[in-house]
Short mmCIF file of C-alpha atoms in Angstrom, two decimals:
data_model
loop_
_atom_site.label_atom_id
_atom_site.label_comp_id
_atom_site.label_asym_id
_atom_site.label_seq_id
_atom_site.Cartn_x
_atom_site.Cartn_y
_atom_site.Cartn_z
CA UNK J 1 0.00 0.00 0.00
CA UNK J 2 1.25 3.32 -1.38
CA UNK J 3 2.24 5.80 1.21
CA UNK J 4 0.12 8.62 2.29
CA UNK J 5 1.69 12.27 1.27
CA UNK J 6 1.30 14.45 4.43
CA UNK J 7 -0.18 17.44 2.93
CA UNK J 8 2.46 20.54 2.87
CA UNK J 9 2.50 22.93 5.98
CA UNK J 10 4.56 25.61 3.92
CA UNK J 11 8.03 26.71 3.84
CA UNK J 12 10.58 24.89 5.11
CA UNK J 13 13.75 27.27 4.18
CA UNK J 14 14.82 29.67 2.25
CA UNK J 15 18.52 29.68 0.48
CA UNK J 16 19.89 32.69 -1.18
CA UNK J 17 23.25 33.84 -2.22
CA UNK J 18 25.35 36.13 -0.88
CA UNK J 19 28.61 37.75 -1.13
CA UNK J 20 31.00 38.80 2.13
CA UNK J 21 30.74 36.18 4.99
CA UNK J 22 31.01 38.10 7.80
CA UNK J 23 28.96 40.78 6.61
CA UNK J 24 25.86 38.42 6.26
CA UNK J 25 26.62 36.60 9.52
CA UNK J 26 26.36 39.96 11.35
CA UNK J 27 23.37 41.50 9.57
CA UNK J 28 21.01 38.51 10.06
CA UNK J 29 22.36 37.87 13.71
CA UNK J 30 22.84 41.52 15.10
CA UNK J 31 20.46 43.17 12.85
CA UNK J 32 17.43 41.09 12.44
CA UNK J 33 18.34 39.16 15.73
CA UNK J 34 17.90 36.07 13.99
CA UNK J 35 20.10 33.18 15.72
CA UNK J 36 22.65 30.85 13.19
CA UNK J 37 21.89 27.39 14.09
CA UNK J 38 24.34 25.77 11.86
CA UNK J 39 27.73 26.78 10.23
CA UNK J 40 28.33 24.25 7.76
CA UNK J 41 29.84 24.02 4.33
CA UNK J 42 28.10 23.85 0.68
CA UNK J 43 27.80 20.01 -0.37
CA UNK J 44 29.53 21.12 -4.08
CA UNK J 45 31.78 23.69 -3.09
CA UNK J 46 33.31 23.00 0.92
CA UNK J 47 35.26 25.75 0.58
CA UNK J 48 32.73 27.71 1.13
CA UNK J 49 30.56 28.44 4.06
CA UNK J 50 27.01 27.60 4.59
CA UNK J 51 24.80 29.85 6.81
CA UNK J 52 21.61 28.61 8.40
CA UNK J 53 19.78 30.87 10.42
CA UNK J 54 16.57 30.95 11.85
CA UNK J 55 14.84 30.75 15.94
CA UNK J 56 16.23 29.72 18.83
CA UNK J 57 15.74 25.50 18.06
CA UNK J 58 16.25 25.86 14.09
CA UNK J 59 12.41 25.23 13.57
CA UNK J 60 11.44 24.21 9.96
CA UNK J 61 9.73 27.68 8.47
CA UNK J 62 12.39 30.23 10.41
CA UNK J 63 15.34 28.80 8.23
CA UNK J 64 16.76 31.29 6.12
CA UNK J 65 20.25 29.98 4.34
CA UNK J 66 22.89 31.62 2.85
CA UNK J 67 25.60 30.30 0.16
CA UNK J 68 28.06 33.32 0.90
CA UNK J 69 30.18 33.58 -1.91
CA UNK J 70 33.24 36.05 -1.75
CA UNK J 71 33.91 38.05 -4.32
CA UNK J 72 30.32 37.28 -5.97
CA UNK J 73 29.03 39.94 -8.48
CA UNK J 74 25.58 41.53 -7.50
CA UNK J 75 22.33 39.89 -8.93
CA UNK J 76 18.98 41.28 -10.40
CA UNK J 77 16.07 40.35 -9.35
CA UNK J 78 13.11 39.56 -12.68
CA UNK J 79 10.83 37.20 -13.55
CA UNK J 80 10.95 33.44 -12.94
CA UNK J 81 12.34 34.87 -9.67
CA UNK J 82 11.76 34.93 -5.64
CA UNK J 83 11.94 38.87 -5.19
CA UNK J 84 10.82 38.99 -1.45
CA UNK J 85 10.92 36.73 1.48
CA UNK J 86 8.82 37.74 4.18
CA UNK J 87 9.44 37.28 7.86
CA UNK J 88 6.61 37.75 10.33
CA UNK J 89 5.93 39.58 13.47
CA UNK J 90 2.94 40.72 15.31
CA UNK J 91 1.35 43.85 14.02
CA UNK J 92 2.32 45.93 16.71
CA UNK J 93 5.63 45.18 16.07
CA UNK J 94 5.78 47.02 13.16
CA UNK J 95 6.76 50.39 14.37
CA UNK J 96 9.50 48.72 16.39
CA UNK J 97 10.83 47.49 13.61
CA UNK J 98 11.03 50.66 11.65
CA UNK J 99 12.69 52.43 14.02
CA UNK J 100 15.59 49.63 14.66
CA UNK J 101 16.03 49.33 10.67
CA UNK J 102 16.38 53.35 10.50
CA UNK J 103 18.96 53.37 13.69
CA UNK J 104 20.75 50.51 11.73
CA UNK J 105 21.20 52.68 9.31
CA UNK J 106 19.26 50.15 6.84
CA UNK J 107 17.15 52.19 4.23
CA UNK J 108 13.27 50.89 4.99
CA UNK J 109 10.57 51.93 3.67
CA UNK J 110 7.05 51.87 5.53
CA UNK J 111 5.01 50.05 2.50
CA UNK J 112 1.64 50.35 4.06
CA UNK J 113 -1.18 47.92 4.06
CA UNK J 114 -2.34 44.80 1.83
CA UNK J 115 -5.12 42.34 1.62
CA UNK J 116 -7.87 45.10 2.56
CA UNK J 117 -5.43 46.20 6.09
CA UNK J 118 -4.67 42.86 7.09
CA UNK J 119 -1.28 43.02 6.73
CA UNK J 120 1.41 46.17 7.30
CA UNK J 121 4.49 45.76 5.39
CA UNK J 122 8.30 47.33 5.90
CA UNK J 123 10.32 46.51 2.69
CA UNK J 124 14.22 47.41 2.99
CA UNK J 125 16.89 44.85 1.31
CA UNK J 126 20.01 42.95 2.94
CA UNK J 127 23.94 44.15 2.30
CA UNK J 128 24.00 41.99 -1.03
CA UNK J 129 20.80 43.48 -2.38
CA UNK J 130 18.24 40.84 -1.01
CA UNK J 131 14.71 41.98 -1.05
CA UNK J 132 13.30 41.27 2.94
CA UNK J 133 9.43 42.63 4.07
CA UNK J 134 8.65 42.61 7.61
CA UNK J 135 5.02 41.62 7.95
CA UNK J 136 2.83 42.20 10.86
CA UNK J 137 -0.29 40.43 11.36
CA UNK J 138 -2.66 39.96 14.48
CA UNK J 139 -2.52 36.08 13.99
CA UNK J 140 1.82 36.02 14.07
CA UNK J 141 2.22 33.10 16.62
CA UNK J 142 3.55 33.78 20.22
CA UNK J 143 7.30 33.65 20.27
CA UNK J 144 8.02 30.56 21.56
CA UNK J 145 11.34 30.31 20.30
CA UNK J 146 12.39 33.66 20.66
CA UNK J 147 16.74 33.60 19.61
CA UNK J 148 18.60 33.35 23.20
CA UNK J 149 21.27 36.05 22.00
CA UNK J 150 19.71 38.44 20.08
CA UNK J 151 18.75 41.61 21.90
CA UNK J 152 15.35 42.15 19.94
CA UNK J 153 12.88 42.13 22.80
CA UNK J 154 11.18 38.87 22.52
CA UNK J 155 7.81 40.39 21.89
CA UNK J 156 8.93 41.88 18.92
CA UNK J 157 11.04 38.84 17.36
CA UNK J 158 10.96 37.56 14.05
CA UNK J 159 8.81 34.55 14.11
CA UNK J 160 10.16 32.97 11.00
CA UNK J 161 8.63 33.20 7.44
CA UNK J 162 5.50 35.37 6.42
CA UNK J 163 5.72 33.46 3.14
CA UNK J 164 7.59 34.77 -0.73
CA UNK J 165 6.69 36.56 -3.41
CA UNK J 166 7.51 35.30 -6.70
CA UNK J 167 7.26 37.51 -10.04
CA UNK J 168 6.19 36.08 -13.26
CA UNK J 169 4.82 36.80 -16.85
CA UNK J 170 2.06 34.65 -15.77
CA UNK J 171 0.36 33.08 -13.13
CA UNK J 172 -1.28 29.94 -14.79
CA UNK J 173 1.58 27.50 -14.94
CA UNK J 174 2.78 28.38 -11.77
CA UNK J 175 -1.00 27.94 -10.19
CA UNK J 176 -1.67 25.07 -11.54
CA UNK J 177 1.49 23.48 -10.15
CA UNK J 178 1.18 24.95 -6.79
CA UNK J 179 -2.58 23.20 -7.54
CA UNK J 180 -1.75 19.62 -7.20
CA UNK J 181 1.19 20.88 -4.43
CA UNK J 182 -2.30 21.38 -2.39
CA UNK J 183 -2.37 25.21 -2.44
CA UNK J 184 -4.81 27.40 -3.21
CA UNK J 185 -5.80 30.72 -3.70
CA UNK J 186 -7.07 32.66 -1.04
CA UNK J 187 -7.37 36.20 -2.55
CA UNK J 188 -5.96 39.62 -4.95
CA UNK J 189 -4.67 42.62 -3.94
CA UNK J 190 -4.14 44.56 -7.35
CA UNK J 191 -1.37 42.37 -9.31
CA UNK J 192 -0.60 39.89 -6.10
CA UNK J 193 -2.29 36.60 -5.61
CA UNK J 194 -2.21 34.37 -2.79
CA UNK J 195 -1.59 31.14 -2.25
CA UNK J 196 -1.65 29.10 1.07
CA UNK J 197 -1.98 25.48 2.37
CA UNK J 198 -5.61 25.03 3.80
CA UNK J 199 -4.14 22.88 6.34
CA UNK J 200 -0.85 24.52 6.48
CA UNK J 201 1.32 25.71 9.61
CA UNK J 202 1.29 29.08 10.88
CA UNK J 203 4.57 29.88 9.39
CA UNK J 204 6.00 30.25 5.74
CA UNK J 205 2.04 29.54 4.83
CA UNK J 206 1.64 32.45 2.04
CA UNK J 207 3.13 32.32 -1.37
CA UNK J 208 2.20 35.39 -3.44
CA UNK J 209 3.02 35.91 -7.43
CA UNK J 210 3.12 38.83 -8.63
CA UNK J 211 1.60 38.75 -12.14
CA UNK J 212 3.84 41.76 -14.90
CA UNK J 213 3.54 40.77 -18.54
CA UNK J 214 6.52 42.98 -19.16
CA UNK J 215 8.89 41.45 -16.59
CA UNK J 216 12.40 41.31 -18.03
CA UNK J 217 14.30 38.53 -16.71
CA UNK J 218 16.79 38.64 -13.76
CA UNK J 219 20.30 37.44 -13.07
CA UNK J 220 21.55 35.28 -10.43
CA UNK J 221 23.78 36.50 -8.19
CA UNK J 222 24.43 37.73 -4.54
CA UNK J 223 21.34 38.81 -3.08
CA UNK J 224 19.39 36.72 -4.88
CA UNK J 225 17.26 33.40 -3.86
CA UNK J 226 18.34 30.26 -5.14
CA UNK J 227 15.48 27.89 -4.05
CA UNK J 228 12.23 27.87 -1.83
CA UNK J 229 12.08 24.87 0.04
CA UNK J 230 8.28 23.50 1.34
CA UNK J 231 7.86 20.58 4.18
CA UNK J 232 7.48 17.48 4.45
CA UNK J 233 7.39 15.16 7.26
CA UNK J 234 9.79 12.19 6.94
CA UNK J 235 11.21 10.01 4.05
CA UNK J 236 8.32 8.11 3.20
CA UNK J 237 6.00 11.03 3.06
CA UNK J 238 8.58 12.85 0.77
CA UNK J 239 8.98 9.53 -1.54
CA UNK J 240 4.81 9.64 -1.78
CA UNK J 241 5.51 13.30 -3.17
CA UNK J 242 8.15 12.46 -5.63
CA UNK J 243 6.00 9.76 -7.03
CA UNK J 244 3.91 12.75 -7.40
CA UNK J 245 5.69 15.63 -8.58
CA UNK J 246 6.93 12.74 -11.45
CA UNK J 247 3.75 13.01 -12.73
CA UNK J 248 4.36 16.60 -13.89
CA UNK J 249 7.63 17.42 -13.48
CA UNK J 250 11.04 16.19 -13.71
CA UNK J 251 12.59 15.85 -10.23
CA UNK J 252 15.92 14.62 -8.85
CA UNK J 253 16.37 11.87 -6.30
CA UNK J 254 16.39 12.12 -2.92
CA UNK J 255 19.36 14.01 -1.58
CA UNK J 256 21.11 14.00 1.82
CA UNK J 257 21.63 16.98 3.50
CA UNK J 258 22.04 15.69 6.79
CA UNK J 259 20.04 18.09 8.89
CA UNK J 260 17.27 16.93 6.49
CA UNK J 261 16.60 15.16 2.89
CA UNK J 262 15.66 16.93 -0.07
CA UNK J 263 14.88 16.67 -3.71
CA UNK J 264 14.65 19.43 -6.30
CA UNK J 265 12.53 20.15 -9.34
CA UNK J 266 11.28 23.69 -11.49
CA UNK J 267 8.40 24.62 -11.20
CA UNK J 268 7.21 25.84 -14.98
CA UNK J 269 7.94 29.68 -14.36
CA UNK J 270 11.32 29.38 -13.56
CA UNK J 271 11.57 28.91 -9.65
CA UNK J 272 13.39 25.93 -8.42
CA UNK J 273 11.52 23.86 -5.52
CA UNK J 274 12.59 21.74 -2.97
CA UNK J 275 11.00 19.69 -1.07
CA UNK J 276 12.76 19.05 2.44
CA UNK J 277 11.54 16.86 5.47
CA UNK J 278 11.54 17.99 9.10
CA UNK J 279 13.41 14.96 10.20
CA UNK J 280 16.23 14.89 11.58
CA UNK J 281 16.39 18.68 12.38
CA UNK J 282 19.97 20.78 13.60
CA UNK J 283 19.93 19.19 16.88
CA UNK J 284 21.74 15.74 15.77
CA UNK J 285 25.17 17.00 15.84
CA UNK J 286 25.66 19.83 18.46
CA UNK J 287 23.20 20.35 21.68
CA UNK J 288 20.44 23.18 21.58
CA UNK J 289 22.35 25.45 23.92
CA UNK J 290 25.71 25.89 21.16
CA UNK J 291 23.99 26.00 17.58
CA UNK J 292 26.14 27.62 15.37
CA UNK J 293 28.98 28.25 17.24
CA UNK J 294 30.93 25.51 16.02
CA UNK J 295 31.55 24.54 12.16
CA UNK J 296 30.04 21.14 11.10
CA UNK J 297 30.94 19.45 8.26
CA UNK J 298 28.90 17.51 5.86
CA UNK J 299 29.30 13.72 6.56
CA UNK J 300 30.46 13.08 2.68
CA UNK J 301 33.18 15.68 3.62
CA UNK J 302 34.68 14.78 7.20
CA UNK J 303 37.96 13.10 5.65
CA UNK J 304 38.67 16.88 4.68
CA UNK J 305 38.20 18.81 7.78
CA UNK J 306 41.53 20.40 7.94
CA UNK J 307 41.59 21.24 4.46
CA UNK J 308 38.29 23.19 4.62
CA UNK J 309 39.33 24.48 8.08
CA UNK J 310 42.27 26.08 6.44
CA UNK J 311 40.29 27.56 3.01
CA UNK J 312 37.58 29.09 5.21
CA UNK J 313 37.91 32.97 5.89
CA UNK J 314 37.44 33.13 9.63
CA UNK J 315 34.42 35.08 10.65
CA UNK J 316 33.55 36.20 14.27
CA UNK J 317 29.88 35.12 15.76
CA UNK J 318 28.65 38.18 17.94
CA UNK J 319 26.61 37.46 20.55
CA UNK J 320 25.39 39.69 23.72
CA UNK J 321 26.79 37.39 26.28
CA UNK J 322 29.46 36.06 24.92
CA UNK J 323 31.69 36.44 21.47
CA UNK J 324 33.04 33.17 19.87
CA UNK J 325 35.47 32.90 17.42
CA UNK J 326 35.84 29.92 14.74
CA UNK J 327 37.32 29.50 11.35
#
């Protein structure tokens, strides 16, 4: 008997590019107060870091991760694109978040209200470029997992995703693939249309496209997103869905990525999916209380330690108790 596919709760992660490593560590850590659960290495390239940051336990739909690339050239954001990734926060949060972005001496601007007031938005963009909205809502969930060393009052803390926006020509292949992902539209505001899980978590639930038949086309590079992942239980729900998504669309085979298991396909307007199960989570190789502060190394790479060790440009993890310092 074929197994069941859990139906999708929303984002899992989020992986972008960027360019100076230290420069991203410190924006996403002492700027957004976001906490960096895992320094690791990219799979294909372990010369070069891997950023993962997110809450204070890693949860799946806080993960934001970064490829950070020295040296790489600036990208432009068009269609067949991510252009926004959207963190939420209560809605009286919003003016507390203006006012840190402004004494950061990060350019914000106050965007105003979608989806007939439900939402109030602060757009501003990372050091590489990287489009970012702040999103209160009155239904952000309680911060549970509030990061242990940033200094953003925990009230106020980045919950983890709002959702994406993705921009394309048009919206029909797209829809109809998010369609048999189990996502469906739940209303317009001008241009935008949104797309959510009806059974989906409270987190990384809203994917919007933004519909301009004139798009031009964008260019990958730091500051942009490489993939949106969505969730998935465990292995056997995630075979169920590639069983699934080979009914439409080519996909690769399952990948391991040790903190959790993946596999990769297009979606027809350009953006590249992942699917990406919960299990086993950040926790397997370092305890709760040190994520981050130690680099991990992919299992397929462990024979190489020293050599990565010694390719890596050290970068210093700030925290407001204590300051560690690791290659």
């Amino acid at each position: 008997m074929a197994t069941e596919r859990a139906k999708i709760q929303g984002l899992h992660h989020v992986t972008a590019i960027a360019s100076d490593p230290q420069r991203n560590l410190d924006f996403y850590t002492q700027v957004l107060g976001l906490r960096l659960v895992k320094k690791t290495v990219n799979f294909d390239d372990p010369g070069t870091y891997h950023f993962y940051f997110g809450d204070d336990a890693g949860t799946p739909g806080t993960i934001l991760t970064f490829f950070p690339w020295p040296g790489a050239r600036r990208g432009l954001a068009g269609a067949g694109e991510v252009t926004h990734t959207a963190f939420s926060v209560p809605t009286v949060s919003i003016p507390y978040w203006e006012k840190r972005l402004t004494d950061e001496g990060v350019l914000v601007e106050h965007t105003g209200l979608r989806f007939n007031g439900a939402e109030d938005v602060l757009t501003f963009a990372d050091p590489d470029g990287m489009k970012l909205e702040i999103v209160g809502h009155v239904d952000a969930p309680a911060a549970t997992q509030a990061p242990r060393y940033a200094d953003v009052p925990a009230e106020h803390s980045i919950r983890g995703f709002f959702g994406v926006t993705m921009l394309h020509r048009s919206e029909k292949a797209t829809a109809d693939t998010l369609a048999w992902m189990g996502f469906a539209e739940t209303g317009r505001d001008g241009n935008r249309i949104r797309y959510a899980s009806p059974e989906g978590a409270a987190l990384g639930n809203h994917i919007d496209v933004l519909v301009n038949p004139n798009a031009g086309y964008g260019r990958s590079g730091a500051g942009s997103v490489h993939h949106i992942a969505f969730r998935t239980p465990n292995d056997e729900s995630q075979l169920a869905w590639r069983e699934e998504i080979l009914k439409h669309l080519p996909v690769t085979t399952v990948q391991d990525r040790d903190y959790f298991h993946s596999i990769y396909f297009r979606e027809p307007g350009g953006v590249l999916f992942e699917m990406a199960t919960d299990e086993p989570g950040f926790a397997i190789d370092e305890p709760i209380e040190t994520l981050g502060e130690a680099l991990r190394v992919p299992k397929m790479h462990q024979g190489l330690l020293d050599q990565i060790e010694r390719r890596l440009i050290p970068v210093e993890l700030k925290q407001s108790s204590k300051t560690v310092v690791t290659a």
